mmCIF file of C-alpha atoms and ligand atoms in Angstrom:
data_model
loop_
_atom_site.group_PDB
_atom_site.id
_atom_site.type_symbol
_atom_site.label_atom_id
_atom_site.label_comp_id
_atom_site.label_asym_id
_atom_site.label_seq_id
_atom_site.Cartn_x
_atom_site.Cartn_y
_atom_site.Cartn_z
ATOM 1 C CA UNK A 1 0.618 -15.071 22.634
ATOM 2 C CA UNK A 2 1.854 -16.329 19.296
ATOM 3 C CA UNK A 3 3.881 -13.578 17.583
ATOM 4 C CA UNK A 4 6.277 -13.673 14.202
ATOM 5 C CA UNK A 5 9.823 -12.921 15.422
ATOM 6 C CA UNK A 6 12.962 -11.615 13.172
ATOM 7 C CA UNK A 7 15.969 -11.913 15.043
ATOM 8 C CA UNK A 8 18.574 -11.608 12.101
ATOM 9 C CA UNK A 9 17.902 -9.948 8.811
ATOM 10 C CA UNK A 10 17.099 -11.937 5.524
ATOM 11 C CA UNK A 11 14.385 -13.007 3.247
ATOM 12 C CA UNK A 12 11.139 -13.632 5.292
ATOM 13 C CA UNK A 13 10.487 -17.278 4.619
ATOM 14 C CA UNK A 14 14.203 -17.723 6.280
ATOM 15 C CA UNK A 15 14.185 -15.097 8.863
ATOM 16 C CA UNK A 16 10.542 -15.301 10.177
ATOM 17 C CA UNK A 17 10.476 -17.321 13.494
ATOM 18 C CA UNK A 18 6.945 -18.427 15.619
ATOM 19 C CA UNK A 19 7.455 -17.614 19.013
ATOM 20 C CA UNK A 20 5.751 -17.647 22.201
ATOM 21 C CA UNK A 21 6.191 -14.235 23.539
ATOM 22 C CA UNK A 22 4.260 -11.947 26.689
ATOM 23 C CA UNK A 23 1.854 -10.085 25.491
ATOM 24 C CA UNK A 24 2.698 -6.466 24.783
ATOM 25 C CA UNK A 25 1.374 -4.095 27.472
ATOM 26 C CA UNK A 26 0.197 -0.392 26.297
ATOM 27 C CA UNK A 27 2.636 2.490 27.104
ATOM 28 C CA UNK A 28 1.054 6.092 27.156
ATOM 29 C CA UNK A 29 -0.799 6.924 24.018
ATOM 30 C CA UNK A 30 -0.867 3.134 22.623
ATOM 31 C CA UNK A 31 -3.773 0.758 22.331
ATOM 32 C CA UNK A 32 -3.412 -2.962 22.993
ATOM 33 C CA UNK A 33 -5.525 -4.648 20.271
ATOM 34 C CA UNK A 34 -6.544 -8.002 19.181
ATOM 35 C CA UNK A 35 -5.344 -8.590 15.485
ATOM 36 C CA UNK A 36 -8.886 -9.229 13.246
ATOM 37 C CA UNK A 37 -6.052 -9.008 10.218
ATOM 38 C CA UNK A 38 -3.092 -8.053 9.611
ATOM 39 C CA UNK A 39 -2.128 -7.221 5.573
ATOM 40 C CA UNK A 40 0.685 -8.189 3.709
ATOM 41 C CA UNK A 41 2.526 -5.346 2.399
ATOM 42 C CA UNK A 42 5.690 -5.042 0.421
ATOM 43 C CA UNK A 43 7.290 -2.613 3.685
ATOM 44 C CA UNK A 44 6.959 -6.069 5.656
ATOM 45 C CA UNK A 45 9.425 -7.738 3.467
ATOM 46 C CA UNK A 46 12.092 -5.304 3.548
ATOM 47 C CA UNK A 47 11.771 -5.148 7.501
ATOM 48 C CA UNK A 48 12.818 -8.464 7.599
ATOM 49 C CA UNK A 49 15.808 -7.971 4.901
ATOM 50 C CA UNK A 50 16.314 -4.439 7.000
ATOM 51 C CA UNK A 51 16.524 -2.600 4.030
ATOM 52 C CA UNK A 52 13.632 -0.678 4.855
ATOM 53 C CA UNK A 53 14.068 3.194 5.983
ATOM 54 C CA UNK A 54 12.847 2.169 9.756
ATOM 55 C CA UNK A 55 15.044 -0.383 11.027
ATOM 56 C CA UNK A 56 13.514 -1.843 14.408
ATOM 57 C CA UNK A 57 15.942 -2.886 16.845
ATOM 58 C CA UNK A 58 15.462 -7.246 16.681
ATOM 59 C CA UNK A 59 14.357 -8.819 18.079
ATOM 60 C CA UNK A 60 10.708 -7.221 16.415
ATOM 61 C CA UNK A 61 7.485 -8.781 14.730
ATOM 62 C CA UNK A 62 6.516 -7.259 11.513
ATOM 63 C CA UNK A 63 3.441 -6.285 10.166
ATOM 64 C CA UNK A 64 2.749 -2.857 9.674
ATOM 65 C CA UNK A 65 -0.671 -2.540 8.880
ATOM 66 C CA UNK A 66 -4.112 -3.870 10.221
ATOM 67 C CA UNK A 67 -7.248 -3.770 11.686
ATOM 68 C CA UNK A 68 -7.781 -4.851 15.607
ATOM 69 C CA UNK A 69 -10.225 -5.048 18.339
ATOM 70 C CA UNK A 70 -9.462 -2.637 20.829
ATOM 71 C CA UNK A 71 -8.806 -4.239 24.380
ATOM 72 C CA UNK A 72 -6.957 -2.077 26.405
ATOM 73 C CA UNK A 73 -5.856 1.518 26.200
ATOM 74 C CA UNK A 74 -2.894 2.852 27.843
ATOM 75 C CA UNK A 75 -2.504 5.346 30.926
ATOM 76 C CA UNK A 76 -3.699 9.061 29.291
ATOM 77 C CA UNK A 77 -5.704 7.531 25.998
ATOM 78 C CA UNK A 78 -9.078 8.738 25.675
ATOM 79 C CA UNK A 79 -12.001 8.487 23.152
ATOM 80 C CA UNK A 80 -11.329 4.758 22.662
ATOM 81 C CA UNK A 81 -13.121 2.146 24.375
ATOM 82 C CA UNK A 82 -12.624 -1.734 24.156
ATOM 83 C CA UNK A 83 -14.318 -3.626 21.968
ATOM 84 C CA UNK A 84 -14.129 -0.765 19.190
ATOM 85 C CA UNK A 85 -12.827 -1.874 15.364
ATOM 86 C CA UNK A 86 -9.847 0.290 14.606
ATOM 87 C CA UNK A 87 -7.658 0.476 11.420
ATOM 88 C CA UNK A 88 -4.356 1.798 11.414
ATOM 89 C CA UNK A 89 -0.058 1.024 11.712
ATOM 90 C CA UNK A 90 1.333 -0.664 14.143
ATOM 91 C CA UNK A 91 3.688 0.371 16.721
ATOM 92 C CA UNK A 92 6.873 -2.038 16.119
ATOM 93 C CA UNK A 93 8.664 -4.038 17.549
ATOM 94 C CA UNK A 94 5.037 -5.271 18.085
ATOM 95 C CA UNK A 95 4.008 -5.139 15.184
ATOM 96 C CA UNK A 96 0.451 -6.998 13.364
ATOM 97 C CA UNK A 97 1.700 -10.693 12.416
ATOM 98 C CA UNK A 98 0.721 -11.884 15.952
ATOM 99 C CA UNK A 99 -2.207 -12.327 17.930
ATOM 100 C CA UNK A 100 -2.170 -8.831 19.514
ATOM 101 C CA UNK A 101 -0.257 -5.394 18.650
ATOM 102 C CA UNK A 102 0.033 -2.351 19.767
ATOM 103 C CA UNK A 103 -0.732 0.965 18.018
ATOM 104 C CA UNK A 104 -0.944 4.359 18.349
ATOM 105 C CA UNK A 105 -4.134 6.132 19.514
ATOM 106 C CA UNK A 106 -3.587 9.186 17.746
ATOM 107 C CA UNK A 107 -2.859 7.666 14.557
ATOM 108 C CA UNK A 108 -5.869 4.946 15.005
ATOM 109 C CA UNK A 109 -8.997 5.089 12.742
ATOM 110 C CA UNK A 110 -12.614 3.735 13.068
ATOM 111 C CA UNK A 111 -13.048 0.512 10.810
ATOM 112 C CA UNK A 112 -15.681 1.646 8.095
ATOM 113 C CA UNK A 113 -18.609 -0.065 8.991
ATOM 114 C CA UNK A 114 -19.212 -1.761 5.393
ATOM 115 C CA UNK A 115 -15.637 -3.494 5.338
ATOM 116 C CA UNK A 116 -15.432 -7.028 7.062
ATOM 117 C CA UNK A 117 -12.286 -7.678 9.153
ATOM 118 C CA UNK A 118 -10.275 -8.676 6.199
ATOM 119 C CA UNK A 119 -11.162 -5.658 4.073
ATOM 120 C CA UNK A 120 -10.566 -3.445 6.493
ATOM 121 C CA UNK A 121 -6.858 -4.679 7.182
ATOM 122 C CA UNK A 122 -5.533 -3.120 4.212
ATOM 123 C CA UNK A 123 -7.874 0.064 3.392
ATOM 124 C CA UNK A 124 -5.672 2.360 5.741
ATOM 125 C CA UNK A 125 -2.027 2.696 3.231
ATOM 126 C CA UNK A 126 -2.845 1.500 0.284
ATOM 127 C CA UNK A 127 -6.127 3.945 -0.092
ATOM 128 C CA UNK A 128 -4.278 6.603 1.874
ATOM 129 C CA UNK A 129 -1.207 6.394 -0.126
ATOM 130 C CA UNK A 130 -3.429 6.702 -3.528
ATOM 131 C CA UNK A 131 -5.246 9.667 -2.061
ATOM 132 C CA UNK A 132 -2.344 11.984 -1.183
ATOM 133 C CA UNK A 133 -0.878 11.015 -4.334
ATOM 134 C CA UNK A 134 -3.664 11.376 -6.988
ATOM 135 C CA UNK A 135 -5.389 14.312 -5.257
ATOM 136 C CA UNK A 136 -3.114 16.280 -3.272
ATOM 137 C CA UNK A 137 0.247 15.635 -5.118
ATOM 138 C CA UNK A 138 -0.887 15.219 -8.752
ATOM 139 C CA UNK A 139 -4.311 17.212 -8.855
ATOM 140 C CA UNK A 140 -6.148 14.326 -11.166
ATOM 141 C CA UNK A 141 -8.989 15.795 -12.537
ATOM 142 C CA UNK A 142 -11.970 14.220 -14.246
ATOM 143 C CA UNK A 143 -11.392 13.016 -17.727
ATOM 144 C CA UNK A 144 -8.134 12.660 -17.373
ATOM 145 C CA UNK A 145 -5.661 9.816 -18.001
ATOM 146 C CA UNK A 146 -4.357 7.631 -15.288
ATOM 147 C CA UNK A 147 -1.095 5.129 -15.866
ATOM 148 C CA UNK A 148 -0.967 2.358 -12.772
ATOM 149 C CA UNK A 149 1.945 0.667 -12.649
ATOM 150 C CA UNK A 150 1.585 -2.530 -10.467
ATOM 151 C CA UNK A 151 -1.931 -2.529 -10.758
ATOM 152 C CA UNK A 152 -2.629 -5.753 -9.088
ATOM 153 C CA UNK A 153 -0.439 -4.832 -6.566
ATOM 154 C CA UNK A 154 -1.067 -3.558 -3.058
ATOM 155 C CA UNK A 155 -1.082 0.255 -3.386
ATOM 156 C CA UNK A 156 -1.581 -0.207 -7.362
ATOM 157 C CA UNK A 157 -5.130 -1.734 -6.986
ATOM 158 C CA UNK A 158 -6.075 1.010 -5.055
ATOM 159 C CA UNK A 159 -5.510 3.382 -7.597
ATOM 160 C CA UNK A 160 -7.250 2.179 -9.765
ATOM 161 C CA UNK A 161 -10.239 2.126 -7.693
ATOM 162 C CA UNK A 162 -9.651 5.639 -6.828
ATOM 163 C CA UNK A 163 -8.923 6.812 -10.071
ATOM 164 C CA UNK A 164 -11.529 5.538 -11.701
ATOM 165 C CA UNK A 165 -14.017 6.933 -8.649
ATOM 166 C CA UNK A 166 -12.237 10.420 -9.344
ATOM 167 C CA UNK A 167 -13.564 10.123 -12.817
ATOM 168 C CA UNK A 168 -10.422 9.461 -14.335
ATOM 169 C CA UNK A 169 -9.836 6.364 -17.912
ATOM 170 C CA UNK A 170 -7.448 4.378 -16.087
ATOM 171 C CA UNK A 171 -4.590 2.151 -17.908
ATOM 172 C CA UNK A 172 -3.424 -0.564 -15.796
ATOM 173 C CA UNK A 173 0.296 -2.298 -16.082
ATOM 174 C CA UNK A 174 0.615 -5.948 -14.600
ATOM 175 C CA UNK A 175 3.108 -8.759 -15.129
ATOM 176 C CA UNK A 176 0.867 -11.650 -16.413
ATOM 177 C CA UNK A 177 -2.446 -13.039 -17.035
ATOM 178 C CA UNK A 178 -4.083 -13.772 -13.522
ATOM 179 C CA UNK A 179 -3.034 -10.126 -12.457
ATOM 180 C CA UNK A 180 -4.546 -8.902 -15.833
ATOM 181 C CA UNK A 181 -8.236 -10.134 -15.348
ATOM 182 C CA UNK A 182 -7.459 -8.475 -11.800
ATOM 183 C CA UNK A 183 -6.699 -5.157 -12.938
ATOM 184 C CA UNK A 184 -10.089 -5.407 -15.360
ATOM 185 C CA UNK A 185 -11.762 -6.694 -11.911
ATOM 186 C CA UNK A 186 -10.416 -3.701 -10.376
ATOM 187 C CA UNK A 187 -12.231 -1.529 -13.005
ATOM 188 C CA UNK A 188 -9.337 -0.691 -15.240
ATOM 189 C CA UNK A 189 -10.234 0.819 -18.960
ATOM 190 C CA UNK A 190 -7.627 -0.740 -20.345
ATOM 191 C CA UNK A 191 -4.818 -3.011 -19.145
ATOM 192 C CA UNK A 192 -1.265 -4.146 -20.309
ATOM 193 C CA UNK A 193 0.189 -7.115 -19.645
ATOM 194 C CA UNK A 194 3.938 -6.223 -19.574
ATOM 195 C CA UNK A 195 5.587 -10.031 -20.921
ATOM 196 C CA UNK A 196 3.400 -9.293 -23.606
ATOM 197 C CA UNK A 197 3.721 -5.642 -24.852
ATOM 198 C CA UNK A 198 5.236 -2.432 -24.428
ATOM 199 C CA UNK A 199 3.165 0.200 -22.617
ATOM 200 C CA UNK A 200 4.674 2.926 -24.134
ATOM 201 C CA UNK A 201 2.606 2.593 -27.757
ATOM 202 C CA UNK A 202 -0.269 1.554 -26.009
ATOM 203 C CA UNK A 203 -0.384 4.525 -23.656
ATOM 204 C CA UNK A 204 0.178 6.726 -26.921
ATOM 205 C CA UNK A 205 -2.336 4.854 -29.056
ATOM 206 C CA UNK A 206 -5.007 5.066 -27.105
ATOM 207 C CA UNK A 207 -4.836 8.801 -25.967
ATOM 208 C CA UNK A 208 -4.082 10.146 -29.478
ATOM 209 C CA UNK A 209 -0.609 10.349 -29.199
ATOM 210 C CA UNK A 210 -0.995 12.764 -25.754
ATOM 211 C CA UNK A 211 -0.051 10.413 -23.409
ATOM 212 C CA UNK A 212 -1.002 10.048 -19.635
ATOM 213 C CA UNK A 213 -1.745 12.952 -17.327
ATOM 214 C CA UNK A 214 -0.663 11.404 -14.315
ATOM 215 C CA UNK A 215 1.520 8.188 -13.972
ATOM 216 C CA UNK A 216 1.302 6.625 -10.541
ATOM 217 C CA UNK A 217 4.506 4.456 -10.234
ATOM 218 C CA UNK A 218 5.449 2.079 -7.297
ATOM 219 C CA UNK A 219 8.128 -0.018 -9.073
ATOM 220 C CA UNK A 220 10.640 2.371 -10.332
ATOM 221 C CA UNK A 221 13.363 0.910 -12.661
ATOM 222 C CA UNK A 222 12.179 0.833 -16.106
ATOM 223 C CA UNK A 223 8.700 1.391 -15.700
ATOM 224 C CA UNK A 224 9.580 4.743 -14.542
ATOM 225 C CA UNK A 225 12.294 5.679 -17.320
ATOM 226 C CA UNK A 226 9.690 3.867 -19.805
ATOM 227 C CA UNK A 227 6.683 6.124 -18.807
ATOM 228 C CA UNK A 228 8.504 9.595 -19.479
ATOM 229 C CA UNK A 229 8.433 8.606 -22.751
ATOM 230 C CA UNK A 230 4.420 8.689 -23.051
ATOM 231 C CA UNK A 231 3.659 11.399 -20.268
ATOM 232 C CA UNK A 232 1.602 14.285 -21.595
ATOM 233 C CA UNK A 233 2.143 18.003 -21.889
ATOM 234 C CA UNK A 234 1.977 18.923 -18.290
ATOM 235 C CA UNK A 235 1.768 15.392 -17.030
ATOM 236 C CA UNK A 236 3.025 14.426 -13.828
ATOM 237 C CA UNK A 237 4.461 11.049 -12.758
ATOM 238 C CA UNK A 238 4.239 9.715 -9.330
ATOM 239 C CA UNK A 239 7.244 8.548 -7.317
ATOM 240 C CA UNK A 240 5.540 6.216 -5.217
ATOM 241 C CA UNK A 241 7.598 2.923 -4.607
ATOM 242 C CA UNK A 242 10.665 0.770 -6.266
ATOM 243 C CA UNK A 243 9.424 -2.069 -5.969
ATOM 244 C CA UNK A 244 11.635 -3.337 -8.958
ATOM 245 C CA UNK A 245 14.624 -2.709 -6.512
ATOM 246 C CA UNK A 246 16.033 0.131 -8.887
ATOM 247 C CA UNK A 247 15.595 3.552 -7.759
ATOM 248 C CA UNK A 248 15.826 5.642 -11.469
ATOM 249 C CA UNK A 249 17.162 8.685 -12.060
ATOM 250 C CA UNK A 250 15.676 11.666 -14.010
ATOM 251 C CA UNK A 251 17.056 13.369 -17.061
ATOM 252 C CA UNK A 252 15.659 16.660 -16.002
ATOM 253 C CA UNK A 253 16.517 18.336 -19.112
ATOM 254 C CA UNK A 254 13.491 15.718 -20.325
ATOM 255 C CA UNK A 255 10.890 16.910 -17.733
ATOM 256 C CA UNK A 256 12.469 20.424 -18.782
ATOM 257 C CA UNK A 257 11.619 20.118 -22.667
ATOM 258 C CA UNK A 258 8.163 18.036 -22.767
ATOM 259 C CA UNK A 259 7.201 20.085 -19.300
ATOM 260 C CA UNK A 260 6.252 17.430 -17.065
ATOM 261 C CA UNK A 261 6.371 16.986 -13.370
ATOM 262 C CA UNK A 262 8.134 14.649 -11.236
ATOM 263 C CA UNK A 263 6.382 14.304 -7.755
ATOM 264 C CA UNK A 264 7.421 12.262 -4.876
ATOM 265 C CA UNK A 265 5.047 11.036 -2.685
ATOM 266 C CA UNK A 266 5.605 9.942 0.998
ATOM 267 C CA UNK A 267 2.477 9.036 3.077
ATOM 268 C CA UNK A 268 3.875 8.264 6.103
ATOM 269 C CA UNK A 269 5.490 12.182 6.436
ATOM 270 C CA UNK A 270 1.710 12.939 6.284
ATOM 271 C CA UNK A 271 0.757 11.084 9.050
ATOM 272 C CA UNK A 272 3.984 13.013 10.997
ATOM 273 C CA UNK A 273 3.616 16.455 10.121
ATOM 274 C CA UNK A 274 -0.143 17.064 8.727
ATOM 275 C CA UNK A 275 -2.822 13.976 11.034
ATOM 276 C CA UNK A 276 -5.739 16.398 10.444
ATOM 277 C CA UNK A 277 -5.426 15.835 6.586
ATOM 278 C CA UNK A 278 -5.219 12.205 7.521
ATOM 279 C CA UNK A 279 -8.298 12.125 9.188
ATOM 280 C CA UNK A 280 -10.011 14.073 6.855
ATOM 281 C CA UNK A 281 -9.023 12.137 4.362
ATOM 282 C CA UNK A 282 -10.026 8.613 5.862
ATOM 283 C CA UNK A 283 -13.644 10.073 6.379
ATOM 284 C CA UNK A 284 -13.389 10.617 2.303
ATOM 285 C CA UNK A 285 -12.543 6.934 1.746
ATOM 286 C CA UNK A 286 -15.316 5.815 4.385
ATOM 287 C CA UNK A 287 -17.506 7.799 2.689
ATOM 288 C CA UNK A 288 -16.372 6.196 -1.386
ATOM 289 C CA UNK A 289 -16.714 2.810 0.490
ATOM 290 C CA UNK A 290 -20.450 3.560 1.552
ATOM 291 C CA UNK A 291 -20.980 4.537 -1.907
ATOM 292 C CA UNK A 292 -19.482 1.210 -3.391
ATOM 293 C CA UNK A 293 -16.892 3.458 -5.137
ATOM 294 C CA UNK A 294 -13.801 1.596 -3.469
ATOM 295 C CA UNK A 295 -13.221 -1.544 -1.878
ATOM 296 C CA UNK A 296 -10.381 -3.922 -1.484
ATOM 297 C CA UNK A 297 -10.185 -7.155 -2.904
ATOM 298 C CA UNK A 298 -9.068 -9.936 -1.005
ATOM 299 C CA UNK A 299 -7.854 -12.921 -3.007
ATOM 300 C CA UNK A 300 -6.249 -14.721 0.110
ATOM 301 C CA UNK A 301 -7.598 -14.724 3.397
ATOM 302 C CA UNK A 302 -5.072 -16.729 5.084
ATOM 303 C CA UNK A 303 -3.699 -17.598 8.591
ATOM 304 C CA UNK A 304 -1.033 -16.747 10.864
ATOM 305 C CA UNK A 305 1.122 -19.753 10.098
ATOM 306 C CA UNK A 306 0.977 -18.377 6.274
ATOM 307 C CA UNK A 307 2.911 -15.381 6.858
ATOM 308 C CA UNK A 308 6.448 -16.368 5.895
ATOM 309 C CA UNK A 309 4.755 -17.927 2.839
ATOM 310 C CA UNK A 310 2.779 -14.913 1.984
ATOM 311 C CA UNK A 311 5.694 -12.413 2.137
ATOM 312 C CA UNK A 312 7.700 -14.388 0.024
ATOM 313 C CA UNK A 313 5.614 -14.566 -2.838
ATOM 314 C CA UNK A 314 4.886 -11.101 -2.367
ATOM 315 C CA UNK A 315 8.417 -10.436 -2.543
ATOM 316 C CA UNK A 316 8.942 -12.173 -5.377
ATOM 317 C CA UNK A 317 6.030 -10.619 -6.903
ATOM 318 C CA UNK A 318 3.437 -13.610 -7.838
ATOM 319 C CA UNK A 319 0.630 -12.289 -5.708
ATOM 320 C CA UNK A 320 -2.803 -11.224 -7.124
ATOM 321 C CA UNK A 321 -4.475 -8.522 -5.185
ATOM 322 C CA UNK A 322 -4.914 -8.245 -1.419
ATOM 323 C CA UNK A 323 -3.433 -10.930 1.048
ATOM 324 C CA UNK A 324 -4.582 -10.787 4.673
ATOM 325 C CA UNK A 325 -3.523 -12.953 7.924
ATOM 326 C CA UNK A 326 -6.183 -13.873 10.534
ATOM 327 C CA UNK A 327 -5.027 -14.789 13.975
HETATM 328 N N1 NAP B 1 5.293 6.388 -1.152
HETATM 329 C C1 NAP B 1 4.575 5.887 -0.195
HETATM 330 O O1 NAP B 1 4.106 6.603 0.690
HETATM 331 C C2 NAP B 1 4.303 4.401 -0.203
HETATM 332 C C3 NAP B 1 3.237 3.851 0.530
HETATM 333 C C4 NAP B 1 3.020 2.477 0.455
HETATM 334 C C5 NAP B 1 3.861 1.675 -0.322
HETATM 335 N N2 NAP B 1 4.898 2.242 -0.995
HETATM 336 C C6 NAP B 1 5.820 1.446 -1.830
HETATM 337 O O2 NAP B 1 5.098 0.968 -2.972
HETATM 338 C C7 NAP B 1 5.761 -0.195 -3.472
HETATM 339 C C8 NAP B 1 4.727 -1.262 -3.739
HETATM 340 O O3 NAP B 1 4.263 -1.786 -2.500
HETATM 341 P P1 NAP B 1 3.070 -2.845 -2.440
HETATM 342 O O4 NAP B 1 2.997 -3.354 -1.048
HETATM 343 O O5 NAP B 1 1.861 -2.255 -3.029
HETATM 344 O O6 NAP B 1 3.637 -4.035 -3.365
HETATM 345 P P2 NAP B 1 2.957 -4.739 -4.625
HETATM 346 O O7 NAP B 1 2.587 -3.709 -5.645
HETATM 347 O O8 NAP B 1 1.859 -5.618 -4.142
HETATM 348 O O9 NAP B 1 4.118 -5.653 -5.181
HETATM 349 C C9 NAP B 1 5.108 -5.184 -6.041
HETATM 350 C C10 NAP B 1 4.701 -5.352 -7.521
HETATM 351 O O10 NAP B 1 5.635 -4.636 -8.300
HETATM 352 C C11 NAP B 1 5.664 -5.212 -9.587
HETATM 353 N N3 NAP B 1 7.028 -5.361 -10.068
HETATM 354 C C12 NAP B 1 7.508 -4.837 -11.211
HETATM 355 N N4 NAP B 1 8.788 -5.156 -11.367
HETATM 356 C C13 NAP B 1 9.138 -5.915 -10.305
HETATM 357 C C14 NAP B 1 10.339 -6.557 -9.906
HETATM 358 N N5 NAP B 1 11.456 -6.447 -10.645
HETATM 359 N N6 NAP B 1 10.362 -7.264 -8.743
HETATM 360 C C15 NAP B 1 9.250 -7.354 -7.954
HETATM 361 N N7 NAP B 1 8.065 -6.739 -8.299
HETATM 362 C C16 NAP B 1 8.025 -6.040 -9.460
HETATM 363 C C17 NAP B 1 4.971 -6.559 -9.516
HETATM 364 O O11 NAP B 1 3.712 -6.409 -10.170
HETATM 365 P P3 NAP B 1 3.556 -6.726 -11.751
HETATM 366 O O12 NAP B 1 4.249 -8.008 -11.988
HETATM 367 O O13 NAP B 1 2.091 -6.796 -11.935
HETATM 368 O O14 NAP B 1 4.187 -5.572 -12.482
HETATM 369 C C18 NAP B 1 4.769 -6.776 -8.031
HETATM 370 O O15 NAP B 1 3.594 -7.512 -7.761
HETATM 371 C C19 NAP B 1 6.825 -0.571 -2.444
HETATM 372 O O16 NAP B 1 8.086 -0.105 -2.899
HETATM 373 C C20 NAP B 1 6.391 0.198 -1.204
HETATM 374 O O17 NAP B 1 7.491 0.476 -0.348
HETATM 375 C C21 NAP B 1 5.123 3.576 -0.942
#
């Protein structure tokens, strides 16, 4: 089968090697599936620099996220049968930029049934992620204010979606035009287009000088030292990502005086030490797709030759909304 190889570390588009390689053969507890589509996520790029906190031995294919036709099972896996649409991680080295993957049965989800094989590809971390973080970490309630940094990003867009389906006015952050009307697309109450103008007045202005109640921050950096300046009385700000490359730190005499909260927010740990909350919460998001509440957007349905490509202008940070490979 065709499958994306690193061998050394480096930027994808260098790195990334086609290969002709056996295909993988379920141990006990994996499923052998048939990539529909595998998403592009910003955990794909550092595996390939190997600055990511999993380091797979090499050689390993990336791709950490997708949605599969099950085709076998492995000796002691039950419940699954082939043919069946699953959603989930992948088990790397064999990971989802190749033709088939492995994953893990436990950690496998049904496909909701209104998603296409694109759409489905990235609804299991990005939604997941936004969840945990808006509900179980930061308690958004209803009539609150929401702050999305990267909001035409990968987890970003599906915050918005989520807040806005949790009844929250969300204010989107994006670097540039295209990613603006995305954001709006996205249902964002208001957006800011960061080459063009400071968040922090905007964020003030329009909640009456409050500020947001809950920040939801994947990039770190400045965004994240910028937003404790307009975080409300009893706010709390989201440490979901760094995708700027700079991990901040906090003046906690800050969060001290305005009383704010600084939350951290790891998904995966989830998955680890608390599945049942998993599960129950992918039955919520099935059940927010089937109302039309959430959905992912898929600007770029591209193919497995596009990979490389795909990473590195998600690395660099030019991509608008969801990207997705297709074997
Ligand atoms: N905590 C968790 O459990 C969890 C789960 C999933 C992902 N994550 C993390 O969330 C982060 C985002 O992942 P993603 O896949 O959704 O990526 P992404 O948002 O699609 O891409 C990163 C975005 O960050 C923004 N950005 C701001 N400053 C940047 C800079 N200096 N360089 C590059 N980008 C910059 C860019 O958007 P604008 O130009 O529009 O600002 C860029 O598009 C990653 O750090 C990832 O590891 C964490």
């Amino acid at each position: 089968m065709k499958s994306w190889q690193v061998s050394r570390h480096g930027e994808p588009e260098d790195v990334l090697e086609l290969a002709e390689v056996p295909r993988p053969v379920p141990g006990p507890g994996q499923l052998l599936v048939r990539v529909l589509g595998a998403a592009a996520n910003f955990p794909d790029v550092l595996l390939c620099r190997g600055t990511y906190q999993v380091r797979p031995p090499l050689p390993f294919c990336p791709g950490v996220e997708l949605c599969g036709e099950v085709t076998e099972t492995g000796p002691d896996v039950t419940g699954f049968t082939p043919g069946g649409r699953v959603i989930g991680g992948a088990e790397l080295p064999a990971g989802a930029f190749a033709e088939y993957a492995l994953m893990d049965a436990a950690r496998a989800l049904p496909a909701p049934e209104n998603l296409d094989d694109a759409e489905a590809a990235p609804f299991h971390i990005t939604y997941q992620t936004g969840w945990f973080g808006l509900h179980r970490r930061a308690n958004l309630a209803a009539g609150e204010t929401l702050l999305v940094h990267a909001a035409a990003g990968g987890v970003g867009s599906g915050a918005i979606q989520l807040g806005k389906a949790a009844g929250a006015r969300v204010i989107g952050v994006v670097g540039g035009p295209r990613k603006a009307a995305l954001a709006r697309q996205l249902g964002a109450d208001l957006v800011v287009d960061r080459y063009e103008e400071d968040f922090v007045p905007v964020v003030k202005e329009a909640t009456g000088g409050r500020g947001a109640d809950v920040v939801y921050d994947p990039v770190g950096g400045e965004a994240f030292q910028k937003s404790t300046k307009c975080i409300a009385f009893e706010g709390r700000i989201l440490v979901v990502g760094f995708a700027s490359g700079v991990i901040p730190s906090a003046a906690l005499n800050h969060a001290l005086v305005k009383n704010y909260s600084i939350v951290g927010l790891h998904w995966g740990l989830y998955e680890r030490l608390d599945p049942a909350a998993v599960r129950a919460c992918h039955a919520e998001l099935t059940k927010l797709v089937a109302a039309g509440l959430i959905r992912p957007l898929i600007t770029e349905r591209l193919s497995l030759a596009d990979v490389p490509d795909g990473l590195r202008r998600l690395a660099a940070g030019t991509t608008v909304g969801r990207l997705v490979f297709q074997p």
